[in-house]
C-alpha cells in the first residue's frame, strides 16, 4: 500500500523538497534518510512508515519529477505549434522556466543522469529514456519529415538537441544560469538549424 497517500499536501511537499535536494546533492548512496527526515520536519521512523525503503522513496521522486514535467507539457499545449523548431523552442522555454523556479528538481534530474548505484540504476535506465521518448513524441510529428532536405536524419538532429539541453541544464545547476541568455542562444540555434536543414519552400 502506498502509505504516503495518507499524508496531506502540506506534510508531503516538505518531504518531497527535502528528498529531491538531498538525492540531488549527494546521489543515492550518500543520501541519508535521517537527513531527509530532519530537513522535512518528520521523524525518521515516520519517513520509513510512509515511503518504505530508501529505494522506494527514490522511485517515488523519479515518478514525481516525470509527472511534473509531463503535466507541464500538456498544460502548455506544446504540440499545437505548427513547426518542429517552434515546438522545440516552446518546450525548452517551458522546461527551463520550471527548472529555474524549482532548482531542486533540476539537481535531481542531473543526478539521475549521473547515478551509478546498482540499487537504483534500473530506475534511472527506465525513467530517463521514457522521459526522452515522451519529449520526442510530443515535438516530432510525421509531417515534419517532409520539410527536411534529402538525407537529413531527424533522429540525429533530435539527439543533438537533447545533448545541447543537457549542457544547458548543467550550466543552470552550477548557478551560472542566465535564462534570458540561454533562451536567446536557443532561438538562434533553432533558426540556424531550420535555415540549414529545411527545404527552401518551408523557410
PDB file of C-alpha atoms in Angstrom:
ATOM      1  CA  UNK A   1       0.000   0.000   0.000  1.00  0.00           C
ATOM      2  CA  UNK A   2       1.254   3.484  -0.861  1.00  0.00           C
ATOM      3  CA  UNK A   3       1.023   4.955   2.626  1.00  0.00           C
ATOM      4  CA  UNK A   4       2.323   8.347   1.523  1.00  0.00           C
ATOM      5  CA  UNK A   5      -1.158   8.930   0.094  1.00  0.00           C
ATOM      6  CA  UNK A   6      -2.336   9.298   3.696  1.00  0.00           C
ATOM      7  CA  UNK A   7      -0.248  12.469   4.029  1.00  0.00           C
ATOM      8  CA  UNK A   8      -1.789  15.876   3.449  1.00  0.00           C
ATOM      9  CA  UNK A   9      -0.236  18.042   0.738  1.00  0.00           C
ATOM     10  CA  UNK A  10       1.042  20.343   3.483  1.00  0.00           C
ATOM     11  CA  UNK A  11       3.052  17.496   5.037  1.00  0.00           C
ATOM     12  CA  UNK A  12       4.009  15.766   1.796  1.00  0.00           C
ATOM     13  CA  UNK A  13       5.609  18.702  -0.019  1.00  0.00           C
ATOM     14  CA  UNK A  14       8.357  19.393   2.566  1.00  0.00           C
ATOM     15  CA  UNK A  15       9.358  15.725   2.368  1.00  0.00           C
ATOM     16  CA  UNK A  16       9.475  15.840  -1.435  1.00  0.00           C
ATOM     17  CA  UNK A  17      11.546  19.031  -1.443  1.00  0.00           C
ATOM     18  CA  UNK A  18      13.977  17.765   1.198  1.00  0.00           C
ATOM     19  CA  UNK A  19      14.394  14.415  -0.562  1.00  0.00           C
ATOM     20  CA  UNK A  20      14.916  15.991  -4.001  1.00  0.00           C
ATOM     21  CA  UNK A  21      17.546  18.297  -2.538  1.00  0.00           C
ATOM     22  CA  UNK A  22      19.345  15.514  -0.647  1.00  0.00           C
ATOM     23  CA  UNK A  23      19.420  12.989  -3.501  1.00  0.00           C
ATOM     24  CA  UNK A  24      20.283  15.728  -5.989  1.00  0.00           C
ATOM     25  CA  UNK A  25      23.228  16.931  -3.913  1.00  0.00           C
ATOM     26  CA  UNK A  26      24.641  13.646  -2.627  1.00  0.00           C
ATOM     27  CA  UNK A  27      23.459  10.967  -5.045  1.00  0.00           C
ATOM     28  CA  UNK A  28      21.628   7.838  -3.968  1.00  0.00           C
ATOM     29  CA  UNK A  29      24.346   6.102  -1.951  1.00  0.00           C
ATOM     30  CA  UNK A  30      25.338   9.071   0.215  1.00  0.00           C
ATOM     31  CA  UNK A  31      21.829  10.481   0.668  1.00  0.00           C
ATOM     32  CA  UNK A  32      20.602   9.929   4.221  1.00  0.00           C
ATOM     33  CA  UNK A  33      17.023   9.148   5.200  1.00  0.00           C
ATOM     34  CA  UNK A  34      17.854  10.708   8.558  1.00  0.00           C
ATOM     35  CA  UNK A  35      18.888  13.983   6.919  1.00  0.00           C
ATOM     36  CA  UNK A  36      15.763  13.981   4.754  1.00  0.00           C
ATOM     37  CA  UNK A  37      13.562  13.380   7.790  1.00  0.00           C
ATOM     38  CA  UNK A  38      15.269  16.144   9.768  1.00  0.00           C
ATOM     39  CA  UNK A  39      15.043  18.666   6.915  1.00  0.00           C
ATOM     40  CA  UNK A  40      11.366  17.923   6.293  1.00  0.00           C
ATOM     41  CA  UNK A  41      10.319  18.031   9.941  1.00  0.00           C
ATOM     42  CA  UNK A  42       9.250  14.405  10.340  1.00  0.00           C
ATOM     43  CA  UNK A  43      10.823  11.594  12.321  1.00  0.00           C
ATOM     44  CA  UNK A  44      12.965   9.004  10.558  1.00  0.00           C
ATOM     45  CA  UNK A  45      10.615   6.132  11.564  1.00  0.00           C
ATOM     46  CA  UNK A  46       7.657   8.059  10.109  1.00  0.00           C
ATOM     47  CA  UNK A  47       9.548   8.636   6.860  1.00  0.00           C
ATOM     48  CA  UNK A  48      10.107   4.889   6.535  1.00  0.00           C
ATOM     49  CA  UNK A  49       6.485   4.258   7.529  1.00  0.00           C
ATOM     50  CA  UNK A  50       5.103   6.401   4.710  1.00  0.00           C
ATOM     51  CA  UNK A  51       7.642   5.627   1.970  1.00  0.00           C
ATOM     52  CA  UNK A  52       9.047   2.217   2.852  1.00  0.00           C
ATOM     53  CA  UNK A  53      12.692   1.865   1.876  1.00  0.00           C
ATOM     54  CA  UNK A  54      15.174   4.457   0.649  1.00  0.00           C
ATOM     55  CA  UNK A  55      14.846   2.916  -2.811  1.00  0.00           C
ATOM     56  CA  UNK A  56      11.054   3.275  -2.637  1.00  0.00           C
ATOM     57  CA  UNK A  57      11.437   6.979  -1.876  1.00  0.00           C
ATOM     58  CA  UNK A  58      13.856   7.393  -4.789  1.00  0.00           C
ATOM     59  CA  UNK A  59      11.413   5.637  -7.116  1.00  0.00           C
ATOM     60  CA  UNK A  60       8.589   7.880  -5.893  1.00  0.00           C
ATOM     61  CA  UNK A  61      10.670  11.004  -6.573  1.00  0.00           C
ATOM     62  CA  UNK A  62      11.626   9.762 -10.050  1.00  0.00           C
ATOM     63  CA  UNK A  63       7.976   9.293 -10.958  1.00  0.00           C
ATOM     64  CA  UNK A  64       7.000  12.566  -9.277  1.00  0.00           C
ATOM     65  CA  UNK A  65       9.518  14.576 -11.322  1.00  0.00           C
ATOM     66  CA  UNK A  66       8.497  12.823 -14.537  1.00  0.00           C
ATOM     67  CA  UNK A  67       4.829  13.600 -13.858  1.00  0.00           C
ATOM     68  CA  UNK A  68       5.569  17.260 -13.071  1.00  0.00           C
ATOM     69  CA  UNK A  69       7.281  17.678 -16.442  1.00  0.00           C
ATOM     70  CA  UNK A  70       4.659  15.705 -18.391  1.00  0.00           C
ATOM     71  CA  UNK A  71       1.801  17.697 -16.836  1.00  0.00           C
ATOM     72  CA  UNK A  72       3.561  20.957 -17.687  1.00  0.00           C
ATOM     73  CA  UNK A  73       3.980  19.903 -21.322  1.00  0.00           C
ATOM     74  CA  UNK A  74       0.293  19.012 -21.534  1.00  0.00           C
ATOM     75  CA  UNK A  75      -0.893  22.230 -19.861  1.00  0.00           C
ATOM     76  CA  UNK A  76       1.145  24.374 -22.221  1.00  0.00           C
ATOM     77  CA  UNK A  77      -0.163  22.507 -25.300  1.00  0.00           C
ATOM     78  CA  UNK A  78       3.295  22.421 -26.877  1.00  0.00           C
ATOM     79  CA  UNK A  79       2.128  20.055 -29.596  1.00  0.00           C
ATOM     80  CA  UNK A  80      -0.256  22.612 -31.145  1.00  0.00           C
ATOM     81  CA  UNK A  81       2.639  24.643 -32.601  1.00  0.00           C
ATOM     82  CA  UNK A  82       2.768  24.143 -36.363  1.00  0.00           C
ATOM     83  CA  UNK A  83       6.529  23.919 -36.836  1.00  0.00           C
ATOM     84  CA  UNK A  84       9.008  21.442 -35.319  1.00  0.00           C
ATOM     85  CA  UNK A  85      11.528  24.085 -34.294  1.00  0.00           C
ATOM     86  CA  UNK A  86       8.787  26.246 -32.788  1.00  0.00           C
ATOM     87  CA  UNK A  87       7.646  23.251 -30.732  1.00  0.00           C
ATOM     88  CA  UNK A  88      11.198  22.564 -29.582  1.00  0.00           C
ATOM     89  CA  UNK A  89      11.713  26.208 -28.608  1.00  0.00           C
ATOM     90  CA  UNK A  90       8.387  26.389 -26.756  1.00  0.00           C
ATOM     91  CA  UNK A  91       9.051  23.106 -24.931  1.00  0.00           C
ATOM     92  CA  UNK A  92      12.565  24.192 -23.954  1.00  0.00           C
ATOM     93  CA  UNK A  93      11.379  27.560 -22.647  1.00  0.00           C
ATOM     94  CA  UNK A  94       8.712  25.873 -20.577  1.00  0.00           C
ATOM     95  CA  UNK A  95      11.123  23.283 -19.182  1.00  0.00           C
ATOM     96  CA  UNK A  96      13.811  25.837 -18.329  1.00  0.00           C
ATOM     97  CA  UNK A  97      11.226  28.030 -16.623  1.00  0.00           C
ATOM     98  CA  UNK A  98      10.202  25.137 -14.374  1.00  0.00           C
ATOM     99  CA  UNK A  99      13.790  24.199 -13.586  1.00  0.00           C
ATOM    100  CA  UNK A 100      14.735  27.766 -12.682  1.00  0.00           C
ATOM    101  CA  UNK A 101      11.671  28.038 -10.443  1.00  0.00           C
ATOM    102  CA  UNK A 102      12.306  24.627  -8.841  1.00  0.00           C
ATOM    103  CA  UNK A 103      16.101  24.128  -8.791  1.00  0.00           C
ATOM    104  CA  UNK A 104      15.797  21.033  -6.595  1.00  0.00           C
ATOM    105  CA  UNK A 105      14.045  19.270  -9.494  1.00  0.00           C
ATOM    106  CA  UNK A 106      16.866  20.260 -11.844  1.00  0.00           C
ATOM    107  CA  UNK A 107      19.548  18.951  -9.489  1.00  0.00           C
ATOM    108  CA  UNK A 108      17.662  15.677  -9.044  1.00  0.00           C
ATOM    109  CA  UNK A 109      17.283  15.171 -12.813  1.00  0.00           C
ATOM    110  CA  UNK A 110      21.007  15.745 -13.353  1.00  0.00           C
ATOM    111  CA  UNK A 111      21.847  13.352 -10.520  1.00  0.00           C
ATOM    112  CA  UNK A 112      19.689  10.709 -12.228  1.00  0.00           C
ATOM    113  CA  UNK A 113      21.757  11.055 -15.415  1.00  0.00           C
ATOM    114  CA  UNK A 114      24.927  10.579 -13.357  1.00  0.00           C
ATOM    115  CA  UNK A 115      23.651   7.859 -10.987  1.00  0.00           C
ATOM    116  CA  UNK A 116      25.639   4.602 -10.955  1.00  0.00           C
ATOM    117  CA  UNK A 117      24.422   2.873  -7.785  1.00  0.00           C
ATOM    118  CA  UNK A 118      23.282  -0.644  -8.653  1.00  0.00           C
ATOM    119  CA  UNK A 119      20.357  -0.392  -6.240  1.00  0.00           C
ATOM    120  CA  UNK A 120      18.600   2.230  -8.381  1.00  0.00           C
ATOM    121  CA  UNK A 121      20.272   2.048 -11.794  1.00  0.00           C
ATOM    122  CA  UNK A 122      17.277   0.096 -13.111  1.00  0.00           C
ATOM    123  CA  UNK A 123      15.035   3.025 -12.141  1.00  0.00           C
ATOM    124  CA  UNK A 124      17.120   5.625 -13.964  1.00  0.00           C
ATOM    125  CA  UNK A 125      17.512   3.377 -17.019  1.00  0.00           C
ATOM    126  CA  UNK A 126      13.726   3.106 -17.220  1.00  0.00           C
ATOM    127  CA  UNK A 127      12.623   6.644 -16.313  1.00  0.00           C
ATOM    128  CA  UNK A 128      15.134   8.699 -18.325  1.00  0.00           C
ATOM    129  CA  UNK A 129      14.519   7.025 -21.730  1.00  0.00           C
ATOM    130  CA  UNK A 130      10.763   7.188 -21.097  1.00  0.00           C
ATOM    131  CA  UNK A 131      11.020  10.937 -20.466  1.00  0.00           C
ATOM    132  CA  UNK A 132      13.110  11.476 -23.595  1.00  0.00           C
ATOM    133  CA  UNK A 133      10.702   9.398 -25.680  1.00  0.00           C
ATOM    134  CA  UNK A 134       7.749  11.426 -24.389  1.00  0.00           C
ATOM    135  CA  UNK A 135       9.522  14.677 -25.298  1.00  0.00           C
ATOM    136  CA  UNK A 136      10.401  13.303 -28.724  1.00  0.00           C
ATOM    137  CA  UNK A 137       6.868  12.123 -29.467  1.00  0.00           C
ATOM    138  CA  UNK A 138       5.484  15.468 -28.306  1.00  0.00           C
ATOM    139  CA  UNK A 139       7.598  17.671 -30.550  1.00  0.00           C
ATOM    140  CA  UNK A 140       8.245  15.454 -33.591  1.00  0.00           C
ATOM    141  CA  UNK A 141       5.297  14.839 -35.919  1.00  0.00           C
ATOM    142  CA  UNK A 142       5.102  12.634 -39.010  1.00  0.00           C
ATOM    143  CA  UNK A 143       4.526  15.619 -41.258  1.00  0.00           C
ATOM    144  CA  UNK A 144       7.811  17.209 -40.133  1.00  0.00           C
ATOM    145  CA  UNK A 145       9.873  14.748 -42.196  1.00  0.00           C
ATOM    146  CA  UNK A 146       8.684  16.251 -45.499  1.00  0.00           C
ATOM    147  CA  UNK A 147      10.126  19.666 -44.579  1.00  0.00           C
ATOM    148  CA  UNK A 148      13.719  18.464 -44.278  1.00  0.00           C
ATOM    149  CA  UNK A 149      16.254  18.311 -47.076  1.00  0.00           C
ATOM    150  CA  UNK A 150      17.036  14.908 -48.531  1.00  0.00           C
ATOM    151  CA  UNK A 151      19.439  12.896 -46.397  1.00  0.00           C
ATOM    152  CA  UNK A 152      18.787  14.674 -43.097  1.00  0.00           C
ATOM    153  CA  UNK A 153      18.453  12.248 -40.179  1.00  0.00           C
ATOM    154  CA  UNK A 154      15.784  13.750 -37.901  1.00  0.00           C
ATOM    155  CA  UNK A 155      16.651  11.328 -35.095  1.00  0.00           C
ATOM    156  CA  UNK A 156      20.270  12.515 -35.198  1.00  0.00           C
ATOM    157  CA  UNK A 157      19.100  16.136 -35.050  1.00  0.00           C
ATOM    158  CA  UNK A 158      16.963  15.366 -32.006  1.00  0.00           C
ATOM    159  CA  UNK A 159      19.837  13.566 -30.265  1.00  0.00           C
ATOM    160  CA  UNK A 160      21.971  16.655 -30.817  1.00  0.00           C
ATOM    161  CA  UNK A 161      19.260  18.846 -29.312  1.00  0.00           C
ATOM    162  CA  UNK A 162      18.912  16.576 -26.264  1.00  0.00           C
ATOM    163  CA  UNK A 163      22.677  16.801 -25.692  1.00  0.00           C
ATOM    164  CA  UNK A 164      22.512  20.571 -26.013  1.00  0.00           C
ATOM    165  CA  UNK A 165      19.652  20.696 -23.498  1.00  0.00           C
ATOM    166  CA  UNK A 166      21.685  18.571 -21.065  1.00  0.00           C
ATOM    167  CA  UNK A 167      24.557  21.052 -21.369  1.00  0.00           C
ATOM    168  CA  UNK A 168      22.243  23.960 -20.556  1.00  0.00           C
ATOM    169  CA  UNK A 169      20.913  22.005 -17.571  1.00  0.00           C
ATOM    170  CA  UNK A 170      24.436  21.621 -16.185  1.00  0.00           C
ATOM    171  CA  UNK A 171      25.008  25.363 -16.561  1.00  0.00           C
ATOM    172  CA  UNK A 172      21.798  26.044 -14.675  1.00  0.00           C
ATOM    173  CA  UNK A 173      22.683  23.602 -11.888  1.00  0.00           C
ATOM    174  CA  UNK A 174      26.067  25.262 -11.368  1.00  0.00           C
ATOM    175  CA  UNK A 175      24.373  28.578 -10.665  1.00  0.00           C
ATOM    176  CA  UNK A 176      25.600  30.029 -13.946  1.00  0.00           C
ATOM    177  CA  UNK A 177      22.099  30.341 -15.308  1.00  0.00           C
ATOM    178  CA  UNK A 178      21.117  33.387 -17.294  1.00  0.00           C
ATOM    179  CA  UNK A 179      17.707  32.315 -18.576  1.00  0.00           C
ATOM    180  CA  UNK A 180      17.434  35.228 -20.999  1.00  0.00           C
ATOM    181  CA  UNK A 181      20.853  34.458 -22.492  1.00  0.00           C
ATOM    182  CA  UNK A 182      20.128  30.736 -22.761  1.00  0.00           C
ATOM    183  CA  UNK A 183      16.776  31.438 -24.424  1.00  0.00           C
ATOM    184  CA  UNK A 184      18.452  33.789 -26.902  1.00  0.00           C
ATOM    185  CA  UNK A 185      21.108  31.164 -27.713  1.00  0.00           C
ATOM    186  CA  UNK A 186      18.405  28.536 -28.110  1.00  0.00           C
ATOM    187  CA  UNK A 187      16.381  30.659 -30.538  1.00  0.00           C
ATOM    188  CA  UNK A 188      19.489  31.420 -32.603  1.00  0.00           C
ATOM    189  CA  UNK A 189      20.345  27.722 -32.748  1.00  0.00           C
ATOM    190  CA  UNK A 190      16.813  26.780 -33.805  1.00  0.00           C
ATOM    191  CA  UNK A 191      16.867  29.466 -36.512  1.00  0.00           C
ATOM    192  CA  UNK A 192      20.254  28.266 -37.792  1.00  0.00           C
ATOM    193  CA  UNK A 193      19.180  24.616 -37.863  1.00  0.00           C
ATOM    194  CA  UNK A 194      15.923  25.435 -39.605  1.00  0.00           C
ATOM    195  CA  UNK A 195      17.684  27.500 -42.286  1.00  0.00           C
ATOM    196  CA  UNK A 196      20.257  24.774 -42.915  1.00  0.00           C
ATOM    197  CA  UNK A 197      18.088  21.677 -42.690  1.00  0.00           C
ATOM    198  CA  UNK A 198      14.701  22.683 -44.159  1.00  0.00           C
ATOM    199  CA  UNK A 199      13.846  22.703 -47.837  1.00  0.00           C
ATOM    200  CA  UNK A 200      13.680  26.230 -49.194  1.00  0.00           C
ATOM    201  CA  UNK A 201       9.894  26.197 -49.647  1.00  0.00           C
ATOM    202  CA  UNK A 202       9.392  25.697 -45.902  1.00  0.00           C
ATOM    203  CA  UNK A 203      11.557  28.621 -44.792  1.00  0.00           C
TER     204      UNK A 203
END
